[in-house]
PDB file of C-alpha atoms in Angstrom:
ATOM      1  CA  UNK A   1     -41.837 -13.389  70.504  1.00 49.00           C
ATOM      2  CA  UNK A   2     -39.237 -15.872  72.353  1.00 53.00           C
ATOM      3  CA  UNK A   3     -38.722 -15.282  75.702  1.00 52.00           C
ATOM      4  CA  UNK A   4     -35.501 -13.423  76.997  1.00 46.00           C
ATOM      5  CA  UNK A   5     -33.232 -14.230  79.711  1.00 44.00           C
ATOM      6  CA  UNK A   6     -30.017 -12.468  80.603  1.00 39.00           C
ATOM      7  CA  UNK A   7     -26.887 -14.392  80.791  1.00 40.00           C
ATOM      8  CA  UNK A   8     -23.789 -13.181  82.762  1.00 38.00           C
ATOM      9  CA  UNK A   9     -20.487 -13.715  81.610  1.00 37.00           C
ATOM     10  CA  UNK A  10     -17.242 -13.549  83.177  1.00 36.00           C
ATOM     11  CA  UNK A  11     -14.710 -13.120  81.020  1.00 33.00           C
ATOM     12  CA  UNK A  12     -11.724 -14.301  82.509  1.00 31.00           C
ATOM     13  CA  UNK A  13     -13.069 -17.440  83.986  1.00 30.00           C
ATOM     14  CA  UNK A  14     -15.007 -18.346  81.166  1.00 32.00           C
ATOM     15  CA  UNK A  15     -18.099 -19.471  82.347  1.00 34.00           C
ATOM     16  CA  UNK A  16     -21.834 -18.255  82.528  1.00 39.00           C
ATOM     17  CA  UNK A  17     -24.592 -17.857  84.912  1.00 38.00           C
ATOM     18  CA  UNK A  18     -27.867 -18.437  83.948  1.00 40.00           C
ATOM     19  CA  UNK A  19     -30.548 -15.937  85.636  1.00 38.00           C
ATOM     20  CA  UNK A  20     -33.845 -19.137  85.430  1.00 40.00           C
ATOM     21  CA  UNK A  21     -33.548 -22.885  86.223  1.00 39.00           C
ATOM     22  CA  UNK A  22     -30.869 -24.107  84.184  1.00 40.00           C
ATOM     23  CA  UNK A  23     -27.479 -23.322  83.468  1.00 42.00           C
ATOM     24  CA  UNK A  24     -24.859 -22.799  80.875  1.00 44.00           C
ATOM     25  CA  UNK A  25     -20.958 -23.167  80.763  1.00 43.00           C
ATOM     26  CA  UNK A  26     -18.902 -22.371  77.758  1.00 44.00           C
ATOM     27  CA  UNK A  27     -15.379 -22.178  76.609  1.00 37.00           C
ATOM     28  CA  UNK A  28     -14.218 -19.983  73.720  1.00 37.00           C
ATOM     29  CA  UNK A  29     -11.749 -21.271  71.246  1.00 37.00           C
ATOM     30  CA  UNK A  30     -10.233 -20.251  68.170  1.00 32.00           C
ATOM     31  CA  UNK A  31     -11.698 -17.831  65.954  1.00 27.00           C
ATOM     32  CA  UNK A  32     -14.083 -17.330  68.872  1.00 30.00           C
ATOM     33  CA  UNK A  33     -16.244 -20.169  68.221  1.00 35.00           C
ATOM     34  CA  UNK A  34     -18.075 -20.981  71.488  1.00 41.00           C
ATOM     35  CA  UNK A  35     -18.477 -24.722  72.643  1.00 35.00           C
ATOM     36  CA  UNK A  36     -21.813 -25.168  74.951  1.00 45.00           C
ATOM     37  CA  UNK A  37     -22.097 -27.853  77.692  1.00 44.00           C
ATOM     38  CA  UNK A  38     -25.429 -27.710  79.334  1.00 43.00           C
ATOM     39  CA  UNK A  39     -26.331 -28.913  82.552  1.00 43.00           C
ATOM     40  CA  UNK A  40     -29.770 -29.484  83.280  1.00 61.00           C
ATOM     41  CA  UNK A  41     -30.095 -30.445  79.462  1.00 69.00           C
ATOM     42  CA  UNK A  42     -28.164 -33.836  79.119  1.00 66.00           C
ATOM     43  CA  UNK A  43     -26.510 -32.935  75.143  1.00 75.00           C
ATOM     44  CA  UNK A  44     -26.209 -29.401  73.188  1.00 81.00           C
ATOM     45  CA  UNK A  45     -25.156 -28.503  69.620  1.00 84.00           C
ATOM     46  CA  UNK A  46     -23.901 -24.935  68.861  1.00 81.00           C
ATOM     47  CA  UNK A  47     -24.442 -25.681  64.821  1.00 82.00           C
ATOM     48  CA  UNK A  48     -26.629 -23.096  63.586  1.00 83.00           C
ATOM     49  CA  UNK A  49     -28.136 -23.855  60.708  1.00 88.00           C
ATOM     50  CA  UNK A  50     -26.173 -26.789  59.876  1.00 91.00           C
ATOM     51  CA  UNK A  51     -28.022 -28.734  62.617  1.00 94.00           C
ATOM     52  CA  UNK A  52     -31.408 -28.151  61.022  1.00 95.00           C
ATOM     53  CA  UNK A  53     -30.497 -28.658  57.360  1.00 95.00           C
ATOM     54  CA  UNK A  54     -28.695 -32.112  58.468  1.00 96.00           C
ATOM     55  CA  UNK A  55     -31.591 -33.476  59.794  1.00 97.00           C
ATOM     56  CA  UNK A  56     -34.016 -31.913  56.600  1.00 96.00           C
ATOM     57  CA  UNK A  57     -31.430 -33.578  54.405  1.00 96.00           C
ATOM     58  CA  UNK A  58     -31.099 -36.984  56.112  1.00 97.00           C
ATOM     59  CA  UNK A  59     -35.386 -37.114  56.447  1.00 97.00           C
ATOM     60  CA  UNK A  60     -35.663 -35.796  52.464  1.00 96.00           C
ATOM     61  CA  UNK A  61     -32.836 -37.534  51.338  1.00 96.00           C
ATOM     62  CA  UNK A  62     -34.589 -39.576  48.576  1.00 95.00           C
ATOM     63  CA  UNK A  63     -36.664 -36.787  47.459  1.00 95.00           C
ATOM     64  CA  UNK A  64     -33.864 -34.731  47.313  1.00 95.00           C
ATOM     65  CA  UNK A  65     -31.917 -36.459  45.157  1.00 92.00           C
ATOM     66  CA  UNK A  66     -34.630 -38.493  43.367  1.00 91.00           C
ATOM     67  CA  UNK A  67     -34.665 -39.295  39.317  1.00 88.00           C
ATOM     68  CA  UNK A  68     -36.580 -38.126  36.844  1.00 86.00           C
ATOM     69  CA  UNK A  69     -36.401 -34.585  37.497  1.00 88.00           C
ATOM     70  CA  UNK A  70     -35.314 -32.928  34.367  1.00 88.00           C
ATOM     71  CA  UNK A  71     -31.351 -30.991  34.104  1.00 87.00           C
ATOM     72  CA  UNK A  72     -30.826 -30.732  38.064  1.00 88.00           C
ATOM     73  CA  UNK A  73     -28.114 -33.688  37.913  1.00 86.00           C
ATOM     74  CA  UNK A  74     -25.078 -33.317  34.868  1.00 85.00           C
ATOM     75  CA  UNK A  75     -22.748 -35.845  36.828  1.00 85.00           C
ATOM     76  CA  UNK A  76     -22.846 -38.308  39.100  1.00 79.00           C
ATOM     77  CA  UNK A  77     -20.679 -36.637  42.284  1.00 81.00           C
ATOM     78  CA  UNK A  78     -22.895 -33.324  42.772  1.00 86.00           C
ATOM     79  CA  UNK A  79     -23.238 -32.260  46.107  1.00 90.00           C
ATOM     80  CA  UNK A  80     -26.825 -31.227  45.365  1.00 92.00           C
ATOM     81  CA  UNK A  81     -29.720 -30.625  42.590  1.00 88.00           C
ATOM     82  CA  UNK A  82     -28.906 -28.094  40.913  1.00 90.00           C
ATOM     83  CA  UNK A  83     -32.514 -26.483  41.652  1.00 89.00           C
ATOM     84  CA  UNK A  84     -32.080 -26.854  45.164  1.00 90.00           C
ATOM     85  CA  UNK A  85     -32.187 -23.141  45.943  1.00 91.00           C
ATOM     86  CA  UNK A  86     -35.083 -22.335  43.252  1.00 90.00           C
ATOM     87  CA  UNK A  87     -38.917 -22.299  43.704  1.00 87.00           C
ATOM     88  CA  UNK A  88     -38.561 -25.192  40.985  1.00 88.00           C
ATOM     89  CA  UNK A  89     -37.584 -27.548  43.472  1.00 91.00           C
ATOM     90  CA  UNK A  90     -40.310 -27.955  45.604  1.00 89.00           C
ATOM     91  CA  UNK A  91     -42.464 -27.333  42.699  1.00 90.00           C
ATOM     92  CA  UNK A  92     -41.278 -30.051  40.633  1.00 91.00           C
ATOM     93  CA  UNK A  93     -41.214 -32.621  43.631  1.00 93.00           C
ATOM     94  CA  UNK A  94     -44.382 -31.414  45.193  1.00 93.00           C
ATOM     95  CA  UNK A  95     -46.162 -34.705  45.736  1.00 96.00           C
ATOM     96  CA  UNK A  96     -43.549 -36.319  47.166  1.00 96.00           C
ATOM     97  CA  UNK A  97     -42.596 -33.858  49.360  1.00 96.00           C
ATOM     98  CA  UNK A  98     -45.892 -33.235  50.528  1.00 97.00           C
ATOM     99  CA  UNK A  99     -46.827 -36.785  51.328  1.00 98.00           C
ATOM    100  CA  UNK A 100     -43.029 -37.144  53.374  1.00 97.00           C
ATOM    101  CA  UNK A 101     -44.009 -34.141  55.375  1.00 97.00           C
ATOM    102  CA  UNK A 102     -47.704 -36.040  56.472  1.00 98.00           C
ATOM    103  CA  UNK A 103     -45.512 -38.814  57.767  1.00 98.00           C
ATOM    104  CA  UNK A 104     -43.054 -36.690  59.633  1.00 98.00           C
ATOM    105  CA  UNK A 105     -45.941 -34.489  61.404  1.00 98.00           C
ATOM    106  CA  UNK A 106     -47.834 -37.503  62.507  1.00 97.00           C
ATOM    107  CA  UNK A 107     -44.771 -39.789  63.188  1.00 97.00           C
ATOM    108  CA  UNK A 108     -44.024 -41.164  66.549  1.00 97.00           C
ATOM    109  CA  UNK A 109     -40.320 -40.990  67.809  1.00 96.00           C
ATOM    110  CA  UNK A 110     -39.780 -44.591  66.690  1.00 96.00           C
ATOM    111  CA  UNK A 111     -40.361 -43.676  63.222  1.00 97.00           C
ATOM    112  CA  UNK A 112     -38.486 -40.691  63.006  1.00 97.00           C
ATOM    113  CA  UNK A 113     -35.424 -42.737  64.491  1.00 97.00           C
ATOM    114  CA  UNK A 114     -35.868 -45.325  62.004  1.00 97.00           C
ATOM    115  CA  UNK A 115     -35.915 -43.124  58.432  1.00 97.00           C
ATOM    116  CA  UNK A 116     -32.895 -41.579  60.262  1.00 98.00           C
ATOM    117  CA  UNK A 117     -31.125 -44.379  60.890  1.00 98.00           C
ATOM    118  CA  UNK A 118     -31.528 -45.971  57.199  1.00 97.00           C
ATOM    119  CA  UNK A 119     -30.649 -42.742  55.562  1.00 97.00           C
ATOM    120  CA  UNK A 120     -27.327 -42.364  57.712  1.00 97.00           C
ATOM    121  CA  UNK A 121     -26.306 -46.198  57.081  1.00 96.00           C
ATOM    122  CA  UNK A 122     -27.272 -46.085  53.472  1.00 96.00           C
ATOM    123  CA  UNK A 123     -25.759 -42.560  52.455  1.00 94.00           C
ATOM    124  CA  UNK A 124     -22.824 -41.837  55.330  1.00 93.00           C
ATOM    125  CA  UNK A 125     -19.884 -39.995  54.082  1.00 87.00           C
ATOM    126  CA  UNK A 126     -21.361 -39.167  50.812  1.00 90.00           C
ATOM    127  CA  UNK A 127     -20.649 -35.415  49.536  1.00 89.00           C
ATOM    128  CA  UNK A 128     -23.871 -34.080  49.944  1.00 90.00           C
ATOM    129  CA  UNK A 129     -24.222 -29.537  50.943  1.00 90.00           C
ATOM    130  CA  UNK A 130     -26.920 -30.535  53.118  1.00 92.00           C
ATOM    131  CA  UNK A 131     -25.883 -32.841  55.432  1.00 94.00           C
ATOM    132  CA  UNK A 132     -22.912 -31.983  57.610  1.00 93.00           C
ATOM    133  CA  UNK A 133     -21.968 -35.942  58.790  1.00 94.00           C
ATOM    134  CA  UNK A 134     -19.634 -34.253  62.023  1.00 91.00           C
ATOM    135  CA  UNK A 135     -22.272 -32.693  63.391  1.00 92.00           C
ATOM    136  CA  UNK A 136     -23.612 -35.184  64.875  1.00 92.00           C
ATOM    137  CA  UNK A 137     -21.111 -37.308  67.390  1.00 91.00           C
ATOM    138  CA  UNK A 138     -23.289 -40.329  66.215  1.00 94.00           C
ATOM    139  CA  UNK A 139     -26.201 -41.606  64.514  1.00 96.00           C
ATOM    140  CA  UNK A 140     -27.714 -42.199  68.390  1.00 95.00           C
ATOM    141  CA  UNK A 141     -27.238 -38.506  69.086  1.00 94.00           C
ATOM    142  CA  UNK A 142     -29.174 -37.414  65.472  1.00 95.00           C
ATOM    143  CA  UNK A 143     -31.796 -40.123  66.487  1.00 96.00           C
ATOM    144  CA  UNK A 144     -32.060 -38.810  70.232  1.00 94.00           C
ATOM    145  CA  UNK A 145     -32.565 -34.983  68.796  1.00 95.00           C
ATOM    146  CA  UNK A 146     -35.185 -35.876  66.689  1.00 97.00           C
ATOM    147  CA  UNK A 147     -37.273 -38.061  69.137  1.00 95.00           C
ATOM    148  CA  UNK A 148     -36.857 -34.851  71.660  1.00 94.00           C
ATOM    149  CA  UNK A 149     -38.043 -32.440  68.407  1.00 96.00           C
ATOM    150  CA  UNK A 150     -40.947 -34.409  67.240  1.00 96.00           C
ATOM    151  CA  UNK A 151     -42.705 -34.551  64.038  1.00 97.00           C
ATOM    152  CA  UNK A 152     -44.808 -31.725  64.431  1.00 97.00           C
ATOM    153  CA  UNK A 153     -41.764 -29.346  64.495  1.00 97.00           C
ATOM    154  CA  UNK A 154     -39.425 -31.026  62.248  1.00 98.00           C
ATOM    155  CA  UNK A 155     -42.227 -31.161  59.610  1.00 98.00           C
ATOM    156  CA  UNK A 156     -42.711 -27.358  59.673  1.00 97.00           C
ATOM    157  CA  UNK A 157     -38.872 -26.928  59.651  1.00 97.00           C
ATOM    158  CA  UNK A 158     -38.240 -28.956  56.456  1.00 97.00           C
ATOM    159  CA  UNK A 159     -41.386 -27.594  54.931  1.00 96.00           C
ATOM    160  CA  UNK A 160     -39.727 -24.068  55.046  1.00 95.00           C
ATOM    161  CA  UNK A 161     -36.634 -25.624  54.134  1.00 95.00           C
ATOM    162  CA  UNK A 162     -38.034 -27.468  50.789  1.00 95.00           C
ATOM    163  CA  UNK A 163     -40.191 -24.421  49.807  1.00 94.00           C
ATOM    164  CA  UNK A 164     -37.199 -21.868  50.096  1.00 91.00           C
ATOM    165  CA  UNK A 165     -33.995 -23.310  51.146  1.00 90.00           C
ATOM    166  CA  UNK A 166     -32.348 -20.244  49.426  1.00 90.00           C
ATOM    167  CA  UNK A 167     -33.816 -17.874  52.318  1.00 90.00           C
ATOM    168  CA  UNK A 168     -34.611 -20.115  55.120  1.00 90.00           C
ATOM    169  CA  UNK A 169     -31.367 -21.601  55.192  1.00 89.00           C
ATOM    170  CA  UNK A 170     -30.314 -18.545  57.540  1.00 90.00           C
ATOM    171  CA  UNK A 171     -31.372 -17.282  60.816  1.00 91.00           C
ATOM    172  CA  UNK A 172     -32.241 -20.424  62.803  1.00 93.00           C
ATOM    173  CA  UNK A 173     -31.147 -20.903  66.395  1.00 91.00           C
ATOM    174  CA  UNK A 174     -27.415 -20.893  67.348  1.00 85.00           C
ATOM    175  CA  UNK A 175     -27.749 -23.776  69.905  1.00 86.00           C
ATOM    176  CA  UNK A 176     -29.884 -26.828  70.348  1.00 89.00           C
ATOM    177  CA  UNK A 177     -30.309 -28.512  74.032  1.00 87.00           C
ATOM    178  CA  UNK A 178     -32.005 -31.619  74.732  1.00 88.00           C
ATOM    179  CA  UNK A 179     -32.308 -34.557  77.527  1.00 84.00           C
ATOM    180  CA  UNK A 180     -33.196 -38.175  75.549  1.00 85.00           C
ATOM    181  CA  UNK A 181     -34.769 -39.121  79.019  1.00 85.00           C
ATOM    182  CA  UNK A 182     -37.684 -36.558  79.160  1.00 85.00           C
ATOM    183  CA  UNK A 183     -37.599 -35.654  75.281  1.00 88.00           C
ATOM    184  CA  UNK A 184     -37.178 -31.967  76.341  1.00 88.00           C
ATOM    185  CA  UNK A 185     -35.519 -29.762  73.802  1.00 89.00           C
ATOM    186  CA  UNK A 186     -34.893 -26.116  73.581  1.00 89.00           C
ATOM    187  CA  UNK A 187     -33.808 -23.845  70.786  1.00 90.00           C
ATOM    188  CA  UNK A 188     -31.486 -20.638  72.047  1.00 87.00           C
ATOM    189  CA  UNK A 189     -30.743 -17.544  69.867  1.00 86.00           C
ATOM    190  CA  UNK A 190     -27.746 -16.435  71.917  1.00 80.00           C
ATOM    191  CA  UNK A 191     -26.795 -12.804  71.690  1.00 77.00           C
ATOM    192  CA  UNK A 192     -24.017 -10.592  72.636  1.00 73.00           C
ATOM    193  CA  UNK A 193     -23.993  -7.276  73.811  1.00 73.00           C
ATOM    194  CA  UNK A 194     -25.299  -4.833  71.350  1.00 76.00           C
ATOM    195  CA  UNK A 195     -26.325  -7.474  69.005  1.00 77.00           C
ATOM    196  CA  UNK A 196     -29.793  -7.426  67.939  1.00 84.00           C
ATOM    197  CA  UNK A 197     -32.010 -10.331  66.138  1.00 86.00           C
ATOM    198  CA  UNK A 198     -32.032  -9.819  62.570  1.00 87.00           C
ATOM    199  CA  UNK A 199     -35.234 -10.170  60.722  1.00 89.00           C
ATOM    200  CA  UNK A 200     -34.652 -13.889  59.444  1.00 90.00           C
ATOM    201  CA  UNK A 201     -34.029 -14.601  63.229  1.00 90.00           C
ATOM    202  CA  UNK A 202     -37.430 -13.143  64.229  1.00 90.00           C
ATOM    203  CA  UNK A 203     -38.743 -15.099  61.487  1.00 91.00           C
ATOM    204  CA  UNK A 204     -37.616 -18.332  62.630  1.00 92.00           C
ATOM    205  CA  UNK A 205     -38.066 -17.844  66.115  1.00 91.00           C
ATOM    206  CA  UNK A 206     -41.363 -16.870  65.609  1.00 91.00           C
ATOM    207  CA  UNK A 207     -42.190 -19.789  63.330  1.00 93.00           C
ATOM    208  CA  UNK A 208     -40.741 -22.310  65.646  1.00 94.00           C
ATOM    209  CA  UNK A 209     -42.685 -21.195  68.478  1.00 92.00           C
ATOM    210  CA  UNK A 210     -46.003 -21.794  66.422  1.00 93.00           C
ATOM    211  CA  UNK A 211     -45.138 -24.892  65.578  1.00 94.00           C
ATOM    212  CA  UNK A 212     -44.502 -25.658  69.643  1.00 93.00           C
ATOM    213  CA  UNK A 213     -41.017 -25.467  69.632  1.00 92.00           C
ATOM    214  CA  UNK A 214     -39.514 -24.268  73.257  1.00 90.00           C
ATOM    215  CA  UNK A 215     -37.300 -21.222  72.091  1.00 89.00           C
ATOM    216  CA  UNK A 216     -35.379 -18.629  74.043  1.00 84.00           C
ATOM    217  CA  UNK A 217     -33.208 -15.436  73.543  1.00 83.00           C
ATOM    218  CA  UNK A 218     -30.229 -15.322  75.752  1.00 76.00           C
ATOM    219  CA  UNK A 219     -28.467 -11.815  75.980  1.00 73.00           C
ATOM    220  CA  UNK A 220     -24.694 -12.467  77.373  1.00 68.00           C
ATOM    221  CA  UNK A 221     -23.526  -8.968  79.253  1.00 63.00           C
ATOM    222  CA  UNK A 222     -20.252  -9.159  81.168  1.00 58.00           C
ATOM    223  CA  UNK A 223     -20.460  -8.978  84.653  1.00 53.00           C
ATOM    224  CA  UNK A 224     -20.137  -5.458  85.985  1.00 51.00           C
ATOM    225  CA  UNK A 225     -21.679  -3.700  83.005  1.00 49.00           C
ATOM    226  CA  UNK A 226     -24.636  -1.138  83.685  1.00 53.00           C
ATOM    227  CA  UNK A 227     -27.613  -2.912  83.347  1.00 48.00           C
ATOM    228  CA  UNK A 228     -29.474  -2.310  79.685  1.00 48.00           C
ATOM    229  CA  UNK A 229     -32.975  -2.962  78.768  1.00 44.00           C
ATOM    230  CA  UNK A 230     -33.781  -5.912  76.603  1.00 43.00           C
ATOM    231  CA  UNK A 231     -36.824  -4.763  74.484  1.00 40.00           C
TER     232      UNK A 231
END
């Protein structure tokens, strides 16, 4: 299971202190949205599953929306194929999906960046349920993230989403932080007091570690609160 770190939170000043080598600063906004600014990492996104579904949509756009699959598109304005959340989605596109995943797995960073750019520039603004166009501040930010994640992690995540999007779209880590210069990326699940990992979150954390991702679980506790075991 992913490493656990204890994160101390001082509620009045809304600041965080992490016990290890990197530090996180956060700001609470309306509706308890938590925006993370990470020092030690240059960039970070608090997007949960939407970060990864957007990358999945960009890297497999032409396959997701491919022609020739019966009864999945009823009009030109659909935001997704009708079989997206069914077993038939991957079955109907198996050869194309497998070929693309193999290419992603072995692709250098330059190829990953080029594929994301091609889909972004061709489709930007088009309504697609998988892709949140505002999740990334720019195309370059999306390119930087795929460069840091690397082919093996991206292909593994895309495989799970392609095979069973309905059940696998939830449970991905809250936070992704990275440094484009070192191409180091960390995936972080943040848990508040008395909050426990769900079954889906545990499955994803285990899978991401197997894929070689740097994964952590950070537990947030109020400063001055009684210590609790994090087992």
